[in-house]
CSV table of C-alpha atoms in Angstrom, one decimal:
chain,number,residue,atom,x,y,z
A,15,MET,CA,88.6,98.4,75.3
A,16,ARG,CA,87.2,94.6,75.6
A,17,LYS,CA,88.7,94.6,71.8
A,18,GLU,CA,92.1,95.0,72.8
A,19,LEU,CA,91.8,92.3,75.6
A,20,LEU,CA,90.6,89.8,73.1
A,21,ILE,CA,93.6,90.8,70.5
A,22,ALA,CA,96.5,90.8,73.1
A,23,LEU,CA,94.5,87.3,74.7
A,24,ALA,CA,95.6,86.8,70.5
A,25,VAL,CA,98.6,87.6,70.6
A,26,VAL,CA,100.4,85.8,73.6
A,27,LEU,CA,98.5,82.1,72.6
A,28,ALA,CA,99.8,83.1,68.8
A,29,GLY,CA,102.5,80.2,69.1
A,30,CYS,CA,100.9,78.0,71.4
A,31,THR,CA,100.5,74.0,70.5
A,32,VAL,CA,97.6,72.6,68.3
A,33,PRO,CA,96.5,69.7,69.6
A,34,SER,CA,95.5,66.8,67.7
A,35,PHE,CA,91.8,65.8,67.9
A,36,GLY,CA,91.5,62.8,65.8
A,37,GLY,CA,88.3,62.5,63.1
A,38,ASN,CA,84.4,61.0,63.8
A,39,ASP,CA,85.7,57.7,64.0
A,40,HIS,CA,83.6,56.9,67.0
A,41,PRO,CA,79.6,54.8,67.3
A,42,GLU,CA,76.4,56.4,67.5
A,43,THR,CA,76.4,56.3,71.2
A,44,PRO,CA,79.4,55.1,73.7
A,45,THR,CA,79.4,51.3,74.8
A,46,GLY,CA,79.6,50.5,78.5
A,47,GLU,CA,81.0,53.5,80.3
A,48,ASP,CA,80.7,57.3,79.3
A,49,ALA,CA,83.6,58.3,76.6
A,50,ILE,CA,85.4,61.5,76.4
A,51,GLY,CA,84.3,63.7,74.1
A,52,TYR,CA,80.6,62.6,74.9
A,53,GLU,CA,78.0,64.0,77.3
A,54,ASN,CA,74.4,64.2,78.2
A,55,GLY,CA,73.1,62.4,74.5
A,56,TYR,CA,75.6,64.9,72.8
A,57,TRP,CA,79.1,63.5,71.4
A,58,TYR,CA,82.0,66.6,70.6
A,59,ASP,CA,81.2,66.8,66.8
A,60,ASP,CA,76.9,66.5,66.6
A,61,SER,CA,75.5,69.4,65.7
A,62,VAL,CA,72.7,71.1,67.9
A,63,SER,CA,69.2,73.0,66.7
A,64,VAL,CA,69.0,75.6,68.3
A,65,THR,CA,68.1,79.6,67.5
A,66,THR,CA,69.9,81.9,69.3
A,67,ASP,CA,68.5,85.5,68.5
A,68,ASP,CA,65.8,85.3,71.1
A,69,GLY,CA,68.2,83.5,73.3
A,70,LEU,CA,67.7,80.2,74.8
A,71,ASN,CA,65.1,78.3,75.5
A,72,GLU,CA,65.3,75.1,78.4
A,73,THR,CA,66.0,72.1,75.9
A,74,GLU,CA,68.0,74.6,74.1
A,75,ARG,CA,70.2,75.3,76.9
A,76,ALA,CA,71.0,72.2,77.3
A,77,ALA,CA,72.2,70.9,74.5
A,78,VAL,CA,74.2,73.3,74.1
A,79,VAL,CA,75.7,72.8,77.3
A,80,ALA,CA,76.3,69.2,76.7
A,81,ARG,CA,77.9,69.6,73.4
A,82,THR,CA,80.2,71.9,74.9
A,83,MET,CA,81.2,69.6,78.0
A,84,ALA,CA,81.9,67.0,75.3
A,85,ARG,CA,84.3,69.3,73.4
A,86,VAL,CA,85.7,70.6,76.2
A,87,GLU,CA,86.6,67.1,77.4
A,88,GLN,CA,87.8,66.4,73.5
A,89,VAL,CA,89.9,69.2,73.7
A,90,ARG,CA,90.9,68.7,77.5
A,91,ASP,CA,91.1,64.7,77.4
A,92,LEU,CA,89.8,65.0,80.4
A,93,GLU,CA,85.6,63.4,81.3
A,94,PHE,CA,83.6,65.3,83.5
A,95,LYS,CA,82.5,63.2,86.4
A,96,GLU,CA,78.7,64.5,87.0
A,97,SER,CA,76.9,67.5,84.5
A,98,VAL,CA,77.4,71.2,85.8
A,99,PRO,CA,74.0,73.4,86.6
A,100,VAL,CA,74.2,76.4,84.3
A,101,SER,CA,72.3,79.4,84.6
A,102,VAL,CA,72.2,82.5,82.4
A,103,ILE,CA,71.8,86.3,84.4
A,104,SER,CA,71.9,90.3,82.8
A,105,ARG,CA,74.9,92.0,83.8
A,106,ALA,CA,72.3,94.7,86.6
A,107,GLU,CA,71.3,91.3,88.0
A,108,TYR,CA,74.9,90.3,88.5
A,109,GLN,CA,76.1,93.7,89.6
A,110,ASN,CA,73.0,93.6,92.2
A,111,ARG,CA,74.2,90.3,93.7
A,112,SER,CA,77.7,91.3,93.8
A,113,GLY,CA,76.6,94.4,96.0
A,114,SER,CA,78.3,96.6,93.4
A,115,ASN,CA,76.2,98.7,91.3
A,116,ASN,CA,78.0,102.0,90.1
A,117,GLY,CA,76.4,103.8,92.1
A,118,GLY,CA,76.3,102.9,96.0
A,119,GLY,CA,79.1,100.2,97.9
A,120,SER,CA,80.1,97.3,98.3
A,121,GLY,CA,78.8,94.5,100.3
A,122,ARG,CA,82.0,93.2,101.6
A,123,PRO,CA,83.1,95.1,104.5
A,124,GLN,CA,85.9,98.1,104.5
A,125,ASP,CA,89.4,96.3,105.0
A,126,PRO,CA,91.9,98.7,105.6
A,127,TRP,CA,94.9,96.4,105.6
A,128,ASN,CA,94.6,95.4,102.4
A,129,ASP,CA,93.9,99.4,101.5
A,130,GLN,CA,97.7,99.8,102.4
A,131,VAL,CA,98.8,96.9,99.9
A,132,TRP,CA,96.9,98.8,97.1
A,133,GLU,CA,97.9,102.1,97.7
A,134,SER,CA,101.8,101.2,97.8
A,135,LEU,CA,101.0,100.4,95.0
A,136,LEU,CA,99.9,103.4,93.9
A,137,LEU,CA,96.6,101.5,92.3
A,138,ILE,CA,93.9,102.0,94.7
A,139,GLY,CA,94.4,105.9,96.9
A,140,GLU,CA,92.7,107.4,99.9
A,141,ASP,CA,89.7,108.4,98.3
A,142,SER,CA,88.0,104.9,97.3
A,143,GLY,CA,88.9,101.7,99.6
A,144,SER,CA,90.1,98.1,98.2
A,145,SER,CA,86.2,96.5,98.6
A,146,ASP,CA,85.0,98.6,97.0
A,147,GLU,CA,87.3,99.3,93.6
A,148,ILE,CA,88.0,95.3,93.4
A,149,ASP,CA,83.9,94.9,93.3
A,150,ASN,CA,83.0,98.0,91.2
A,151,THR,CA,86.0,96.7,88.7
A,152,LEU,CA,84.7,92.9,88.4
A,153,SER,CA,80.6,93.4,88.5
A,154,THR,CA,82.1,95.9,85.2
A,155,THR,CA,84.5,92.9,83.8
A,156,VAL,CA,83.4,89.7,84.9
A,157,GLN,CA,81.6,87.5,81.5
A,158,GLY,CA,80.5,84.2,84.2
A,159,TYR,CA,81.8,82.3,87.2
A,160,TYR,CA,82.5,78.9,88.5
A,161,SER,CA,80.9,78.3,91.7
A,162,PRO,CA,82.9,75.4,93.8
A,163,SER,CA,80.5,75.7,97.0
A,164,ARG,CA,77.6,75.3,94.9
A,165,ASP,CA,78.8,73.5,92.1
A,166,GLU,CA,77.1,75.4,89.5
A,167,ILE,CA,77.9,78.1,86.7
A,168,VAL,CA,76.5,81.4,85.9
A,169,ILE,CA,77.1,83.1,82.8
A,170,VAL,CA,76.2,87.0,82.4
A,171,SER,CA,74.7,87.9,79.5
A,172,PRO,CA,76.1,90.3,77.0
A,173,THR,CA,72.1,91.2,76.0
A,174,GLU,CA,69.0,92.0,77.7
A,175,THR,CA,68.1,88.5,76.3
A,176,PRO,CA,69.6,86.2,78.1
A,177,GLN,CA,72.4,84.4,75.7
A,178,ILE,CA,75.2,82.4,76.2
A,179,ASP,CA,78.5,83.3,75.1
A,180,ARG,CA,80.1,79.9,74.0
A,181,ARG,CA,84.0,81.2,75.1
A,182,THR,CA,82.7,82.1,78.5
A,183,LEU,CA,80.7,79.1,78.7
A,184,SER,CA,84.0,76.6,77.5
A,185,HIS,CA,86.3,79.1,80.4
A,186,GLU,CA,84.0,78.4,83.1
A,187,LEU,CA,83.6,73.9,81.9
A,188,VAL,CA,87.1,73.7,82.9
A,189,HIS,CA,86.6,75.4,86.1
A,190,ALA,CA,83.9,72.9,86.7
A,191,LEU,CA,86.5,69.9,85.4
A,192,GLN,CA,89.4,71.2,87.3
A,193,ASP,CA,86.9,71.2,90.6
A,194,GLN,CA,85.6,68.0,90.0
A,195,HIS,CA,89.0,66.3,89.4
A,196,PHE,CA,91.3,68.4,91.8
A,197,GLY,CA,89.3,70.8,93.7
A,198,LEU,CA,89.4,74.7,93.7
A,199,ASN,CA,88.8,75.5,97.5
A,200,GLY,CA,92.4,75.8,98.3
A,201,SER,CA,93.6,79.2,99.5
A,202,ALA,CA,96.5,81.1,99.1
A,203,LYS,CA,98.2,83.7,101.6
A,204,THR,CA,99.6,86.6,99.6
A,205,GLN,CA,98.2,88.6,96.7
A,206,ASP,CA,101.0,87.2,94.7
A,207,THR,CA,100.6,83.5,95.2
A,208,GLN,CA,96.3,84.0,94.8
A,209,LEU,CA,97.6,85.6,91.1
A,210,SER,CA,100.2,82.6,90.7
A,211,ARG,CA,97.7,79.8,91.6
A,212,GLN,CA,95.2,81.5,88.7
A,213,GLY,CA,97.4,81.6,86.8
A,214,VAL,CA,97.4,77.7,86.3
A,215,THR,CA,93.4,77.5,87.4
A,216,GLU,CA,92.8,80.8,84.4
A,217,GLY,CA,95.5,79.7,82.6
A,218,GLU,CA,94.1,76.4,81.7
A,219,ALA,CA,90.4,77.9,81.2
A,220,ASN,CA,91.8,80.5,78.6
A,221,TYR,CA,93.9,78.3,77.4
A,222,VAL,CA,91.3,75.0,77.0
A,223,ARG,CA,88.5,78.1,75.5
A,224,VAL,CA,91.0,79.2,72.5
A,225,LEU,CA,92.3,75.7,71.3
A,226,TYR,CA,88.4,75.2,70.9
A,227,GLU,CA,87.4,78.3,69.3
A,228,ARG,CA,90.1,77.4,66.7
A,229,ARG,CA,88.1,74.0,66.1
A,230,CYS,CA,85.6,76.2,66.1
A,231,GLY,CA,87.4,77.8,62.2
A,232,ASP,CA,88.5,74.2,61.7
A,233,GLY,CA,85.8,71.4,61.8
A,234,TRP,CA,83.3,71.8,64.4
A,235,GLY,CA,79.7,73.5,63.4
A,236,CYS,CA,79.7,76.8,66.6
A,237,ILE,CA,76.8,79.0,67.8
A,238,ALA,CA,77.1,82.4,66.8
A,239,LEU,CA,78.6,84.7,69.5
A,240,PRO,CA,76.3,87.3,71.0
A,241,ASP,CA,76.9,90.8,70.4
A,242,ARG,CA,78.8,92.5,72.9
A,243,THR,CA,78.4,96.3,72.0
A,244,SER,CA,75.1,96.5,74.2
A,245,ASP,CA,77.2,95.1,76.9
A,246,ASP,CA,78.1,98.0,79.5
A,247,GLY,CA,81.3,96.0,80.4
A,248,GLY,CA,83.7,98.7,80.1
A,249,SER,CA,82.1,101.0,78.0
A,250,SER,CA,78.9,102.7,76.7
A,251,GLY,CA,78.8,100.7,73.7
A,252,ASP,CA,78.3,103.6,71.6
A,253,GLY,CA,80.6,102.3,68.4
A,254,ASP,CA,84.0,104.5,69.6
A,255,GLY,CA,84.5,102.1,72.7
A,256,ASP,CA,88.5,102.4,72.2
A,257,SER,CA,88.8,106.6,72.7
A,258,GLN,CA,86.3,106.1,76.5
A,259,GLU,CA,87.8,105.8,79.7
A,260,PRO,CA,87.3,102.5,80.7
A,261,SER,CA,84.8,102.8,83.7
A,262,TYR,CA,86.7,100.5,86.2
A,263,ASN,CA,90.2,100.9,87.9
A,264,GLU,CA,92.7,99.8,84.8
A,265,GLY,CA,95.3,99.3,86.9
A,266,LEU,CA,93.8,97.6,89.3
A,267,PHE,CA,92.6,95.1,86.4
A,268,THR,CA,96.3,95.6,84.9
A,269,VAL,CA,96.3,93.0,88.0
A,270,LEU,CA,93.9,91.1,88.3
A,271,TYR,CA,94.0,90.5,84.6
A,272,GLN,CA,97.3,88.9,83.9
A,273,PRO,CA,96.7,85.3,85.4
A,274,TYR,CA,94.3,85.0,81.4
A,275,VAL,CA,96.6,86.6,79.7
A,276,THR,CA,100.0,85.1,80.6
A,277,GLY,CA,98.9,81.9,82.4
A,278,PRO,CA,97.6,80.3,79.0
A,279,ARG,CA,100.8,80.1,77.8
A,280,PHE,CA,102.5,79.2,80.9
A,281,VAL,CA,100.0,76.2,80.6
A,282,ASP,CA,101.1,76.3,76.9
A,283,GLN,CA,104.9,75.3,78.0
A,284,ILE,CA,104.2,72.6,81.0
A,285,ARG,CA,101.7,70.7,77.8
A,286,SER,CA,104.5,71.1,75.5
A,287,ASP,CA,107.0,69.8,77.8
A,288,GLY,CA,105.1,67.1,79.8
A,289,GLY,CA,101.4,66.5,78.1
A,290,TRP,CA,98.3,66.9,80.1
A,291,ASP,CA,99.6,65.2,82.8
A,292,ALA,CA,102.2,67.5,83.1
A,293,VAL,CA,99.3,70.1,83.6
A,294,ASP,CA,97.7,67.8,86.3
A,295,ALA,CA,100.5,68.2,88.0
A,296,LEU,CA,100.4,71.5,88.5
A,297,HIS,CA,97.2,71.3,90.6
A,298,ASP,CA,99.1,69.7,92.9
A,299,ASP,CA,101.8,71.9,92.9
A,300,PHE,CA,101.8,75.8,92.1
A,301,PRO,CA,104.1,77.9,90.9
A,302,ASP,CA,105.3,80.1,94.1
A,303,SER,CA,105.2,83.3,92.4
A,304,THR,CA,104.2,85.2,89.0
A,305,GLU,CA,107.1,85.7,88.2
A,306,GLN,CA,107.4,81.7,87.5
A,307,VAL,CA,104.5,82.3,85.8
A,308,LEU,CA,105.6,85.0,83.3
A,309,HIS,CA,109.1,83.5,83.0
A,310,SER,CA,108.3,79.4,82.6
A,311,GLU,CA,112.0,78.8,83.1
A,312,LYS,CA,112.1,79.6,86.5
A,313,TYR,CA,108.9,76.9,87.4
A,314,PRO,CA,109.4,75.4,89.4
A,315,ASP,CA,113.2,75.7,90.7
A,316,GLU,CA,113.6,79.5,91.5
A,317,LYS,CA,111.8,80.0,94.4
A,318,PRO,CA,111.1,83.8,96.0
A,319,VAL,CA,113.0,85.2,98.8
A,320,ASN,CA,111.7,85.5,101.7
A,321,VAL,CA,111.8,88.7,103.1
A,322,SER,CA,110.9,89.9,106.8
A,323,VAL,CA,110.4,93.8,108.0
A,324,THR,CA,111.7,94.2,111.8
A,325,ASP,CA,109.1,95.8,113.6
A,326,ARG,CA,111.2,99.8,114.2
A,327,SER,CA,108.0,101.7,115.4
A,328,THR,CA,107.4,103.2,118.5
A,329,ASP,CA,104.0,103.1,120.6
A,330,GLU,CA,102.1,105.3,118.7
A,331,TRP,CA,102.0,103.4,115.7
A,332,SER,CA,101.2,99.3,115.8
A,333,ARG,CA,101.0,96.3,113.1
A,334,PHE,CA,97.9,95.2,112.2
A,335,ASP,CA,96.7,91.7,114.0
A,336,HIS,CA,96.2,90.0,110.9
A,337,ASP,CA,97.7,87.0,109.4
A,338,PRO,CA,100.0,87.2,107.9
A,339,VAL,CA,101.2,90.3,108.9
A,340,GLY,CA,102.7,91.5,105.8
A,341,ASP,CA,101.7,90.6,101.8
A,342,THR,CA,103.8,90.1,98.9
A,343,VAL,CA,102.4,92.1,95.7
A,344,GLY,CA,105.1,90.5,93.4
A,345,GLU,CA,106.1,90.5,89.8
A,346,THR,CA,102.4,91.4,88.3
A,347,SER,CA,101.4,93.6,90.9
A,348,ILE,CA,104.6,95.9,90.3
A,349,TYR,CA,104.4,95.8,87.0
A,350,ALA,CA,101.1,97.3,86.9
A,351,MET,CA,102.5,99.4,89.0
A,352,MET,CA,105.0,101.0,87.0
A,353,TYR,CA,102.4,100.7,84.0
A,354,HIS,CA,99.6,102.8,84.9
A,355,ASN,CA,102.3,104.9,86.8
A,356,GLY,CA,103.2,105.9,83.4
A,357,GLN,CA,107.1,104.5,83.7
A,358,THR,CA,107.2,101.8,81.0
A,359,GLU,CA,105.5,102.1,78.1
A,360,GLY,CA,104.3,99.4,74.8
A,361,ASP,CA,101.3,97.3,75.2
A,362,ARG,CA,99.7,97.1,78.3
A,363,TYR,CA,99.0,93.6,78.8
A,364,SER,CA,102.7,92.5,77.3
A,365,TYR,CA,103.8,92.3,81.1
A,366,GLU,CA,106.7,92.6,80.5
A,367,SER,CA,109.1,95.8,81.4
A,368,GLU,CA,112.9,96.3,83.0
A,369,ILE,CA,111.3,97.7,86.3
A,370,SER,CA,109.6,94.8,87.3
A,371,ALA,CA,112.4,92.0,85.6
A,372,GLY,CA,114.8,90.6,88.2
A,373,TRP,CA,112.2,91.2,91.3
A,374,GLY,CA,113.3,88.2,93.6
A,375,GLY,CA,110.7,88.9,96.7
A,376,ASP,CA,108.7,91.7,98.6
A,377,LEU,CA,106.7,92.4,102.0
A,378,VAL,CA,104.4,95.4,102.3
A,379,VAL,CA,103.1,94.9,106.4
A,380,PRO,CA,100.9,97.7,106.9
A,381,TYR,CA,100.7,100.0,110.5
A,382,ARG,CA,97.9,102.1,111.8
A,383,ASN,CA,97.8,104.7,114.9
A,384,GLY,CA,94.8,105.1,117.7
A,385,SER,CA,93.7,108.6,115.4
A,386,GLY,CA,92.9,106.8,112.0
A,387,GLY,CA,95.8,107.3,110.5
A,388,TYR,CA,97.8,104.4,108.8
A,389,GLY,CA,101.1,103.6,106.9
A,390,TYR,CA,103.2,100.8,105.4
A,391,VAL,CA,106.7,99.5,105.5
A,392,TRP,CA,107.2,98.1,101.6
A,393,GLU,CA,110.6,96.0,101.4
A,394,THR,CA,111.5,95.0,98.2
A,395,ARG,CA,114.1,92.6,97.1
A,396,TRP,CA,115.8,92.3,93.7
A,397,ASP,CA,118.6,89.8,91.8
A,398,THR,CA,121.0,92.2,91.3
A,399,GLU,CA,121.4,95.9,92.6
A,400,LYS,CA,121.9,97.0,89.1
A,401,ASP,CA,117.5,95.6,88.9
A,402,ALA,CA,117.3,97.2,92.6
A,403,ARG,CA,118.2,100.7,91.4
A,404,GLU,CA,116.2,100.5,87.8
A,405,PHE,CA,113.1,100.0,90.8
A,406,GLU,CA,114.0,102.6,93.4
A,407,GLN,CA,114.9,105.3,90.6
A,408,ALA,CA,110.7,104.4,88.8
A,409,TYR,CA,109.6,104.6,92.0
A,410,ARG,CA,110.6,108.2,92.9
A,411,ALA,CA,109.9,109.2,89.4
A,412,ALA,CA,106.3,107.6,89.7
A,413,LEU,CA,105.6,109.9,93.1
A,414,THR,CA,107.5,113.3,91.0
A,415,GLY,CA,106.3,112.5,87.7
A,416,GLU,CA,102.6,111.4,88.3
A,417,HIS,CA,101.8,112.8,91.5
A,418,ASP,CA,103.5,116.0,91.7
A,419,ALA,CA,105.4,115.3,95.1
A,420,SER,CA,107.8,117.6,96.4
A,421,GLN,CA,111.0,116.2,98.2
A,422,PRO,CA,111.5,118.5,101.4
A,423,ARG,CA,115.2,116.1,102.4
A,424,SER,CA,116.8,113.3,100.8
A,425,ASN,CA,114.8,110.2,100.1
A,426,VAL,CA,111.7,112.0,101.4
A,427,TYR,CA,109.0,112.7,99.0
A,428,VAL,CA,105.2,114.0,100.4
A,429,VAL,CA,101.9,114.0,97.5
A,430,PRO,CA,99.9,117.4,98.0
A,431,ALA,CA,96.6,117.2,99.4
A,432,ASP,CA,94.8,117.2,95.9
A,433,ASP,CA,96.3,114.0,95.1
A,434,GLN,CA,94.2,111.0,95.8
A,435,PHE,CA,97.6,109.5,97.8
A,436,ASN,CA,98.3,112.4,100.0
A,437,ASP,CA,101.0,111.1,101.9
A,438,ALA,CA,105.0,111.2,102.9
A,439,PHE,CA,107.6,108.6,101.6
A,440,ARG,CA,111.2,107.2,101.8
A,441,VAL,CA,112.4,105.9,100.0
A,442,ILE,CA,116.0,104.2,100.7
A,443,ARG,CA,118.0,101.5,98.3
A,444,SER,CA,121.1,99.6,100.3
A,445,GLY,CA,122.5,97.1,97.8
A,446,LYS,CA,119.9,94.9,96.2
A,447,THR,CA,117.0,96.1,98.7
A,448,VAL,CA,115.2,99.0,98.3
A,449,ARG,CA,112.3,99.9,101.6
A,450,ILE,CA,109.6,102.1,101.4
A,451,VAL,CA,108.2,103.8,104.0
A,452,ASN,CA,104.9,105.3,103.9
A,453,GLY,CA,102.9,107.3,106.7
A,454,PRO,CA,100.2,110.9,106.8
A,455,LYS,CA,102.9,113.3,107.5
A,456,SER,CA,106.9,113.1,107.1
A,457,GLY,CA,106.9,113.1,110.8
A,458,ASP,CA,105.2,109.8,111.3
A,459,LEU,CA,108.0,108.0,108.6
A,460,ASP,CA,110.5,107.5,112.0
A,461,GLU,CA,108.0,106.8,114.1
A,462,ILE,CA,106.3,104.3,111.4
A,463,HIS,CA,109.6,102.4,111.3
A,464,ARG,CA,112.9,104.7,112.3
A,465,ALA,CA,115.8,104.5,110.0
A,466,GLU,CA,118.7,102.9,110.4
A,467,ALA,CA,121.6,105.0,112.1
């Protein structure tokens, strides 16, 4: 699985612009102010004396971090304002810190509002909560992180002996650089805008990381990469990882991984058009949707449609006291849903399909009643009637083909009790709009959202 992800990223970046780094015509130490490509006594092209097999001691780690900072500066053409602390922990320690260790629940409270959003995508069912699934997926796949609140980097070692993967370190150092210059404490209100913002932040970090790695094969001496076969981040490590089921929710991961795969391509296009100054400007003008990240020609002019859902529920059902009242899932999440539910083929991480293309906007509004029942109304808007029809047909096919739903009457589907999406669904298209209503039983559908005459 991990091999597949690395190949996917390499393919996406195959056409990226390679920057000119210049030669090593720099003084032994910079004069006056600190220089780009020099950090804490190390130039970007200096050698470091370290032994990686037994991990890095404190002195070795400081040298590797300083040189990596200098190299990130050289690639990104941007100066660090201050040093960044780096610590290394094991996978088990990271899982304990995050409250998810494959045997227990999430450290975060349950979130029934968000559960309905993920259920609408047929990615997280009623047998598990979204908080648990997200935490379990991240605890298995995360290789490191930068904490804006603590201004520090934590690397998750792939081995019991604490080791640093230079790729992870360079990626997280880009986040520290972003935070020092642009800030990383902003928030997004919807799932889609969260992913589109990450298309810039994670996309830039992966883009710089790949440019860094190209220099490791062309002029820079780089520390060896650690052996990840013992890491439990996705497979058991018995040498046959490609044939095993992943230990995390692969459909959910497809959503979360999109910024890392298509974000670099988006950043590369922006940089090709306007240089690093244009990339800097992205941090003040994030894409409005994952559609813009997936299709860079739509940035910044093609805005998503503002979709609203009229409340047509009875007194038995009500919306959550939640701001915002609904969530926009966007093109990326719809792609992941259709791939994970067998409605599109090819490379899972291409994020390209006729079904999800043509997305114009959407809104999922969760509902609940006083008896512990949940449901939602999901309205999607498409660029053309053809696009809407393709989505409608694919969603119906996912219900019947993947979840064995019966159809007791026109436009109504019931998924059986032994399926994780055991609910009733009403699917109706009108022109460019497709509306899906979900509830525990078919009799609840009109109570959640009365059908229009």
